Structures are given as structure tokens and as C-alpha cells.
């Protein structure tokens, strides 16, 4: 960073940002009270309550399934765990190939690695969605039968085209909805397209409990297998809603339990957040579109539009920096941080969303994804949490524009 970057550029050295744009959502008071009550009673383990009706986890599962419109939901301890269980249920064996996004968070290829399988990366386009044409090519080249489709940052690919490839090649579709709460394609919530969907409740996500995950499905056999993989043993499956006893007696002891259960405390924190999702969705969308309007005509900013069929959750915004050198783009992020707004560029500086950094994968150096590199190398990422309002968006836009002017002039 040059010396001139080491000063604040707006309002003569004083930052005008007096808020934390990245602060995560607080838990509703009723959730805190319920969590404290479970701790006071020493009832933190999901199978301590003898009946599903008395378990926060089982009730959360029923409430989330209703919210999504799926038949079953299973609370687990992370989205990574949900994806790992899903891959096991899909029949993935060590050495098998699994299709997934070249642009996503490291947890996604890590789940494939955890299953001792090999990812086959599919290109992302400039809108950060999976490229259906490249998917078709990679299916043909690899012969892979499972697709772990990540809606990274809530961006939605052309689902009609993706589903056509899925059907044509009879792919087993697992959706990674970590960033895709309340996200719609043609009015259908994401999480309803695949055999299994996986959600995260880690703190930055739409539902927030520090750590946690949810696996959803419409298939009763998948649901039964999933709860056993998560670590339900003996006959504790009778503390889940909607389970078929005959089926569970058949599956019992045929499936390893990987100890990936959700705790009662976690579910207590999450339950009152489900009805809050709709309100948060409205706030996110209002902020996003307001900020988009302020920035979209800037000559150095390109904000890709989603397909008309898409409604996004909009808890983050991404844009491509245009007309800047690498050095200028990196300086932009540094000066934004000095001004009090933390942003990142996906494709630089050991970012965990850049596939070139996933060196735990065999032969990652040989992976060539030119379109994905183009999609991430100047892509800025900013969190828009729901405590923010349109006045904050005015400040954010002002800071972005002034910092860009400063960087370009420098
Ligand atoms: C796109 C994506 N998928 C999956 C995950 C994994 O979620 P978790 O941290 O709950 O395992 C993350 C984590 O942030 C993510 O960004």
C-alpha cells in the first residue's frame, strides 16, 4: 500500500462510517430465553426430551420444513456436515467424481474431500452462477453422476437449463443453499429442486446460531438415512416427526452415525428466527436495490443482473470493478477498510472462495477455469446485514464513489 493510502480520504481525514456493516443478526429475546431455559434444565442434548413435541430440535425441523415446503428437515451441526451426509446418501464412494462449482466457499469442495471423492469443477459465469453448458460438457467428460450445486452468495444459475442437464443425465442433485434462504426461481424456493438441500446456520447466514446446519428432503427414506448418519442410535428415531417405523427398523444399524447432531440450545436460538426471515428478506431487498440504483451507472462498477425468474435474498452485494489495475483494485479494498467498510475481492490474497487456494485437493494446480477466474478476479463482495437501512446505503455508496475517485486519481 502506498503512503498516500494510509490516510482517510473523505471529510478531511475523518471517516463518515459510524456503523459496523458486518455486524451479525442478534437472536430474538424469546430464543435467548428458551436457550437459557434448556441450559438451566440441563437439557442440551437433542434426544433428552422423550417426545418430538418436547424437543426444540424436532420442533425446529418441523417448522423449517413447513417454511421451505419440504416433507422433512434434519438439524445438524453445520452445512458442511449436511453436505457430507448428503453425499453419503447419494452413494458417493472414495474415488468417485462429484460435479460442483469452481466458484464457491472452500467448505463445499471440503465436503467432497471429506467423502474421499474427487470434485469436478464447473465454470461459473460473470453473474456467479453455474454455467449449464459447461456442466453438460463436464458431465460428458467425467461421467460423474452427482452434482453438488452451490448457490454461492445467493446467485442463481439458469435453473431450467441446469435441470434439463440434471434430467438428461439422471444426475443426483444436492443443493447447497447456505446462502440461499428465501431465494426463488419462478416462484419456487431454492432447496426444492434437488433430492437433498443443505442450509447453514453459521452466524453470517439468514438463520444464525454461531454454527449449525439443516438437511431437507421430500423422500422419507433419505430422511431416515440422514438422521442415522447424523448420529441417531438405538430407537431414538422415534423422537423425530413423520418417521416410518418399519423403514427405520430396516435401516437401523446399517448406517454409521457420524455424530453431527444439532443441539437443543442451537434449535432454541433458531426457532424464532424462521418467522423473521420474511421481514429480513424485505429489508435486504430494499437496501440492495437502493444501493444498486446509486452505484449501477458508475463507470468503474458493473453489477450483473440476475435472470428475470430470480428473486434473491440480497444479504450481500457483489460487483465487478472495471477499468482498474490489479494494484488499484487491491488498494480500493484497503482504503475502504480504512474508511470503516470491510469488503473483499474473491479472486486474490488467499481468499477461501478462490479455487486456486484449495491446495488440499490433488492436482488443483492443473485445474483450468478461465471463466471462473474472470468472474472472481475483480469481484467485490460486501455484506448487507438487516440492521442497515437506506441512509446507511447512502453512506456506503458515497464512500465507494469517493474512494474509487481517490484511487483512480492517485
Ligand atoms: C457457499 C457455502 N456453502 C457451505 C458452507 C458451509 O457452511 P457451514 O459453515 O455451516 O458448514 C458455507 C460456509 O460459509 C458457504 O459459504
XYZ file of C-alpha atoms and ligand atoms in Angstrom:
426
model
C 0.000 0.000 0.000
C 1.398 3.427 -0.888
C 1.792 6.072 1.825
C -0.986 8.149 0.352
C -3.410 5.257 1.001
C -2.676 5.450 4.698
C -4.990 8.367 5.258
C -8.717 8.585 5.177
C -9.923 10.229 2.022
C -13.336 11.532 2.999
C -14.235 14.554 5.157
C -10.632 15.665 5.633
C -9.330 12.587 7.419
C -12.433 11.605 9.430
C -14.335 8.510 8.383
C -18.040 9.150 7.840
C -18.836 5.498 8.631
C -20.125 5.229 12.197
C -21.683 1.763 11.884
C -20.439 -1.812 11.559
C -21.741 -3.004 8.212
C -20.718 -6.605 9.020
C -22.365 -6.988 12.465
C -24.382 -10.206 12.508
C -28.032 -10.557 13.442
C -28.960 -10.720 17.121
C -31.020 -13.665 18.354
C -34.645 -12.720 19.222
C -35.176 -12.450 23.001
C -37.591 -15.416 23.063
C -34.843 -17.597 21.528
C -32.345 -16.453 24.160
C -34.868 -17.218 26.940
C -35.578 -20.687 25.545
C -31.858 -21.411 25.138
C -31.180 -20.332 28.723
C -34.087 -22.485 29.952
C -32.653 -25.565 28.194
C -29.282 -24.877 29.823
C -30.858 -24.319 33.262
C -32.677 -27.627 32.916
C -29.529 -29.393 31.647
C -31.437 -30.415 28.511
C -28.904 -29.546 25.800
C -28.845 -32.901 24.006
C -31.497 -33.376 21.332
C -32.557 -36.839 22.461
C -33.018 -35.953 26.130
C -36.674 -34.978 25.622
C -38.557 -38.266 25.278
C -41.023 -36.974 22.686
C -40.561 -34.968 19.484
C -43.160 -32.484 20.783
C -40.819 -31.573 23.661
C -37.615 -31.171 21.663
C -36.572 -27.786 20.260
C -34.611 -29.565 17.522
C -37.592 -31.680 16.389
C -39.898 -28.658 16.506
C -37.359 -26.554 14.607
C -37.140 -29.311 11.979
C -40.916 -29.359 11.535
C -41.090 -25.557 11.383
C -38.247 -25.256 8.878
C -39.746 -27.978 6.651
C -43.027 -26.049 6.619
C -41.185 -22.809 5.815
C -39.353 -24.410 2.876
C -42.276 -26.518 1.680
C -40.359 -29.794 2.020
C -41.529 -33.001 3.710
C -38.560 -33.348 6.082
C -35.809 -31.299 7.678
C -32.988 -32.553 9.874
C -30.985 -30.283 12.173
C -27.234 -30.979 12.086
C -24.150 -29.186 13.368
C -23.101 -27.466 10.103
C -23.920 -27.193 6.433
C -20.624 -28.988 5.772
C -21.986 -31.916 7.808
C -25.288 -31.810 5.870
C -23.383 -31.921 2.548
C -21.206 -34.800 3.760
C -24.285 -36.784 4.830
C -26.000 -35.965 1.512
C -23.004 -37.257 -0.462
C -23.075 -40.482 1.559
C -26.784 -40.936 0.905
C -26.175 -40.274 -2.804
C -23.905 -43.328 -2.700
C -20.647 -41.456 -3.291
C -17.686 -43.772 -2.692
C -13.966 -42.960 -2.296
C -12.530 -42.010 -5.689
C -15.926 -41.152 -7.237
C -16.264 -37.898 -9.121
C -18.660 -35.206 -7.905
C -19.582 -32.166 -10.009
C -19.575 -28.810 -8.249
C -18.948 -25.093 -8.698
C -15.493 -23.707 -9.422
C -16.605 -20.627 -7.548
C -17.896 -21.318 -4.054
C -16.623 -21.378 -0.466
C -13.921 -23.891 0.471
C -16.405 -25.807 2.695
C -18.064 -27.215 -0.457
C -15.031 -28.943 -2.058
C -14.026 -29.834 1.522
C -17.255 -31.820 1.966
C -16.452 -33.707 -1.254
C -12.925 -34.325 0.051
C -14.403 -35.482 3.376
C -16.335 -38.137 1.426
C -12.949 -39.071 -0.180
C -14.379 -38.221 -3.588
C -12.890 -36.014 -6.315
C -14.512 -32.754 -7.326
C -15.035 -31.962 -10.997
C -15.292 -28.197 -11.179
C -17.790 -26.492 -13.449
C -17.304 -22.915 -14.618
C -19.187 -20.006 -13.094
C -20.283 -17.130 -15.292
C -19.953 -13.380 -14.708
C -23.232 -13.469 -12.725
C -21.519 -16.027 -10.424
C -23.974 -18.830 -11.261
C -23.103 -22.294 -12.546
C -22.696 -22.445 -16.336
C -25.163 -25.010 -17.727
C -23.218 -25.528 -20.965
C -20.001 -26.281 -19.104
C -21.984 -28.578 -16.789
C -23.107 -30.603 -19.815
C -19.500 -30.819 -21.052
C -18.114 -31.811 -17.656
C -20.799 -34.489 -17.174
C -19.849 -36.000 -20.524
C -16.099 -35.778 -19.882
C -16.160 -37.110 -16.319
C -19.112 -39.483 -16.246
C -19.934 -38.101 -12.774
C -23.443 -38.879 -11.512
C -23.736 -36.451 -8.586
C -23.990 -32.650 -8.711
C -23.404 -30.592 -5.546
C -24.799 -27.280 -6.777
C -23.776 -24.273 -4.717
C -25.806 -21.054 -4.893
C -22.776 -19.042 -3.884
C -23.747 -15.651 -2.425
C -27.342 -16.485 -3.330
C -26.700 -16.249 -7.088
C -28.962 -18.486 -9.112
C -27.985 -20.084 -12.420
C -30.481 -20.676 -15.212
C -32.364 -23.398 -13.323
C -34.335 -24.504 -16.391
C -31.081 -25.189 -18.238
C -29.440 -26.811 -15.191
C -32.456 -29.036 -14.503
C -32.523 -30.084 -18.169
C -28.905 -31.330 -17.814
C -29.766 -32.997 -14.485
C -32.693 -34.851 -16.097
C -30.871 -35.702 -19.338
C -28.017 -37.361 -17.431
C -30.030 -38.563 -14.436
C -27.766 -36.669 -12.024
C -28.289 -36.897 -8.280
C -28.767 -33.228 -7.381
C -27.768 -31.905 -3.954
C -28.356 -28.167 -3.428
C -26.025 -26.110 -1.277
C -28.399 -23.414 -0.019
C -26.031 -21.969 2.621
C -26.580 -18.531 1.032
C -29.985 -19.181 -0.486
C -32.652 -18.701 2.156
C -35.815 -17.167 0.679
C -34.393 -17.333 -2.847
C -36.768 -18.137 -5.692
C -36.678 -19.373 -9.271
C -40.005 -18.761 -10.990
C -41.697 -18.569 -7.581
C -40.221 -21.852 -6.270
C -37.919 -21.618 -3.260
C -34.416 -22.954 -3.853
C -33.991 -26.116 -1.827
C -36.914 -27.703 -3.710
C -35.048 -28.615 -6.902
C -32.754 -31.440 -5.779
C -33.149 -34.743 -3.930
C -31.488 -33.111 -0.895
C -30.803 -29.495 0.101
C -28.316 -28.250 2.693
C -28.520 -24.987 4.660
C -26.096 -23.300 7.057
C -26.985 -21.510 10.290
C -23.447 -20.214 10.888
C -23.545 -16.610 12.081
C -23.348 -14.718 8.786
C -26.278 -16.663 7.320
C -30.034 -15.935 7.100
C -30.662 -18.108 10.168
C -27.865 -17.522 12.629
C -26.752 -19.628 15.600
C -22.963 -19.500 15.524
C -22.759 -22.961 13.998
C -25.422 -25.273 12.634
C -26.916 -26.784 9.513
C -30.104 -28.246 8.074
C -30.658 -31.070 5.597
C -34.013 -31.138 3.801
C -35.676 -33.683 1.532
C -39.080 -34.856 0.364
C -38.056 -38.509 0.488
C -38.821 -40.461 3.658
C -36.034 -42.980 3.045
C -33.447 -40.217 2.583
C -34.751 -38.579 5.783
C -34.397 -41.867 7.680
C -30.863 -42.449 6.426
C -29.875 -38.838 7.133
C -30.910 -38.927 10.788
C -28.964 -42.158 11.284
C -25.849 -40.697 9.632
C -26.208 -37.639 11.887
C -25.956 -39.917 14.925
C -29.388 -41.191 15.957
C -28.894 -44.590 17.588
C -30.939 -47.393 19.149
C -34.528 -46.284 18.666
C -34.084 -42.573 19.111
C -35.523 -42.082 15.628
C -38.907 -42.324 17.373
C -38.207 -38.803 18.687
C -38.438 -37.395 15.128
C -41.668 -36.336 13.450
C -43.011 -38.257 10.445
C -40.734 -41.283 10.560
C -41.823 -44.710 9.268
C -41.096 -47.334 11.940
C -40.853 -50.294 9.546
C -38.387 -48.414 7.380
C -36.318 -47.382 10.398
C -36.211 -50.948 11.693
C -34.777 -51.968 8.293
C -32.192 -49.180 8.250
C -31.224 -49.492 11.927
C -27.544 -50.417 12.391
C -26.915 -50.476 8.622
C -25.637 -46.909 8.635
C -22.751 -45.366 10.619
C -23.518 -42.490 12.960
C -21.133 -39.600 12.389
C -22.147 -37.529 15.465
C -23.355 -34.482 13.565
C -26.458 -33.758 15.630
C -27.875 -30.303 16.324
C -28.115 -29.270 19.991
C -31.272 -28.151 21.793
C -29.617 -24.779 22.531
C -28.916 -24.209 18.847
C -32.508 -25.058 17.838
C -33.909 -22.838 20.614
C -31.907 -19.920 19.187
C -33.118 -20.677 15.667
C -36.841 -21.307 16.083
C -37.988 -17.670 16.438
C -35.742 -16.689 13.517
C -37.832 -18.618 10.970
C -40.815 -16.202 11.079
C -38.314 -13.309 10.994
C -36.917 -14.420 7.604
C -39.704 -12.727 5.627
C -39.103 -9.374 7.291
C -35.330 -9.654 6.813
C -35.893 -10.533 3.152
C -37.837 -7.273 2.628
C -35.126 -5.187 4.335
C -32.325 -6.850 2.366
C -34.089 -6.342 -0.926
C -34.910 -2.721 -0.225
C -31.283 -1.963 0.755
C -29.847 -3.935 -2.149
C -31.947 -2.281 -4.851
C -31.438 1.175 -3.353
C -27.639 0.715 -3.294
C -27.705 -0.845 -6.755
C -29.505 2.267 -8.031
C -26.824 4.508 -6.512
C -23.916 2.541 -7.989
C -25.063 0.995 -11.244
C -24.146 3.914 -13.517
C -20.656 4.318 -12.115
C -18.161 3.785 -14.955
C -15.919 1.521 -12.825
C -18.704 -0.634 -11.384
C -20.606 -3.452 -13.058
C -23.448 -5.085 -11.127
C -24.691 -8.126 -13.053
C -28.474 -8.550 -13.158
C -29.980 -11.904 -12.193
C -32.270 -13.765 -14.585
C -35.831 -12.311 -14.562
C -37.068 -15.583 -12.985
C -34.916 -14.974 -9.879
C -35.768 -13.318 -6.564
C -32.680 -13.137 -4.380
C -32.290 -12.893 -0.593
C -29.878 -9.952 -1.147
C -27.989 -10.217 2.161
C -24.790 -9.350 0.292
C -23.945 -7.391 -2.850
C -21.252 -8.141 -5.412
C -19.941 -6.041 -8.256
C -17.076 -6.200 -10.726
C -14.536 -3.381 -10.630
C -13.877 -2.275 -14.189
C -11.010 -0.231 -15.657
C -8.755 -0.653 -12.589
C -5.367 -2.311 -12.491
C -4.799 -5.176 -10.043
C -2.876 -2.796 -7.788
C -5.649 -0.192 -7.887
C -8.305 -2.813 -7.124
C -6.326 -4.084 -4.125
C -5.803 -0.507 -2.907
C -9.543 0.102 -3.217
C -10.234 -2.699 -0.702
C -7.529 -1.411 1.661
C -8.789 2.172 1.625
C -12.412 1.024 2.004
C -11.329 -0.812 5.139
C -9.566 2.304 6.455
C -12.824 4.162 5.869
C -14.635 1.591 8.011
C -16.225 -0.641 5.356
C -14.807 -4.153 5.086
C -15.038 -5.663 1.636
C -13.108 -8.369 -0.172
C -12.234 -9.393 -3.693
C -12.912 -13.095 -4.208
C -10.030 -13.820 -6.546
C -6.994 -12.520 -4.639
C -4.986 -12.763 -1.439
C -5.578 -16.283 -0.200
C -9.338 -15.923 -0.419
C -11.075 -19.195 0.551
C -13.515 -18.672 -2.340
C -10.749 -18.873 -4.975
C -10.344 -22.453 -6.240
C -6.597 -21.906 -6.771
C -6.263 -21.783 -2.977
C -7.821 -25.222 -2.415
C -4.434 -26.893 -2.297
C -5.703 -29.764 -0.139
C -7.121 -31.126 -3.413
C -4.997 -33.408 -5.528
C -3.869 -31.748 -8.787
C -5.628 -28.442 -8.102
C -2.749 -26.706 -9.953
C -3.850 -28.460 -13.138
C -7.463 -27.207 -12.924
C -8.208 -24.612 -15.586
C -11.309 -22.480 -15.176
C -10.723 -19.286 -17.181
C -14.346 -18.093 -16.965
C -14.350 -18.556 -13.178
C -11.085 -16.615 -12.862
C -12.670 -13.799 -14.881
C -15.728 -13.929 -12.606
C -13.715 -13.585 -9.389
C -10.602 -11.549 -10.079
C -12.206 -8.108 -9.816
C -15.378 -9.180 -7.965
C -16.014 -7.146 -4.799
C -18.155 -8.557 -2.020
C -19.980 -6.546 0.628
C -22.254 -7.821 3.414
C -25.621 -6.023 3.783
C -26.952 -7.198 7.145
C -30.526 -6.257 8.097
C -29.636 -3.721 10.810
C -28.713 -1.413 7.903
C -31.158 0.960 6.206
C -31.198 3.178 3.128
C -29.350 6.003 4.957
C -26.510 3.555 5.531
C -26.681 2.702 1.819
C -26.238 6.423 1.011
C -23.075 6.468 3.144
C -21.752 3.209 1.648
C -22.319 4.496 -1.914
C -20.668 7.832 -1.108
C -17.635 6.113 0.389
C -17.310 3.688 -2.540
C -17.515 6.510 -5.101
C -15.077 8.782 -3.277
C -12.565 6.016 -2.632
C -12.733 4.993 -6.308
C -12.135 8.608 -7.364
C -9.174 8.782 -4.970
C -7.673 5.503 -6.193
C -8.018 6.351 -9.867
C -6.587 9.855 -9.380
C -3.663 8.624 -7.266
C -21.496 -21.438 -0.061
C -21.268 -22.137 1.245
N -21.647 -23.410 1.354
C -21.471 -24.093 2.507
C -20.913 -23.503 3.595
C -20.688 -24.329 4.835
O -21.436 -23.886 5.901
P -21.040 -24.323 7.401
O -20.047 -23.331 7.879
O -22.336 -24.269 8.136
O -20.501 -25.704 7.312
C -20.522 -22.178 3.550
C -19.969 -21.507 4.733
O -19.898 -20.312 4.854
C -20.691 -21.474 2.336
O -20.277 -20.209 2.210
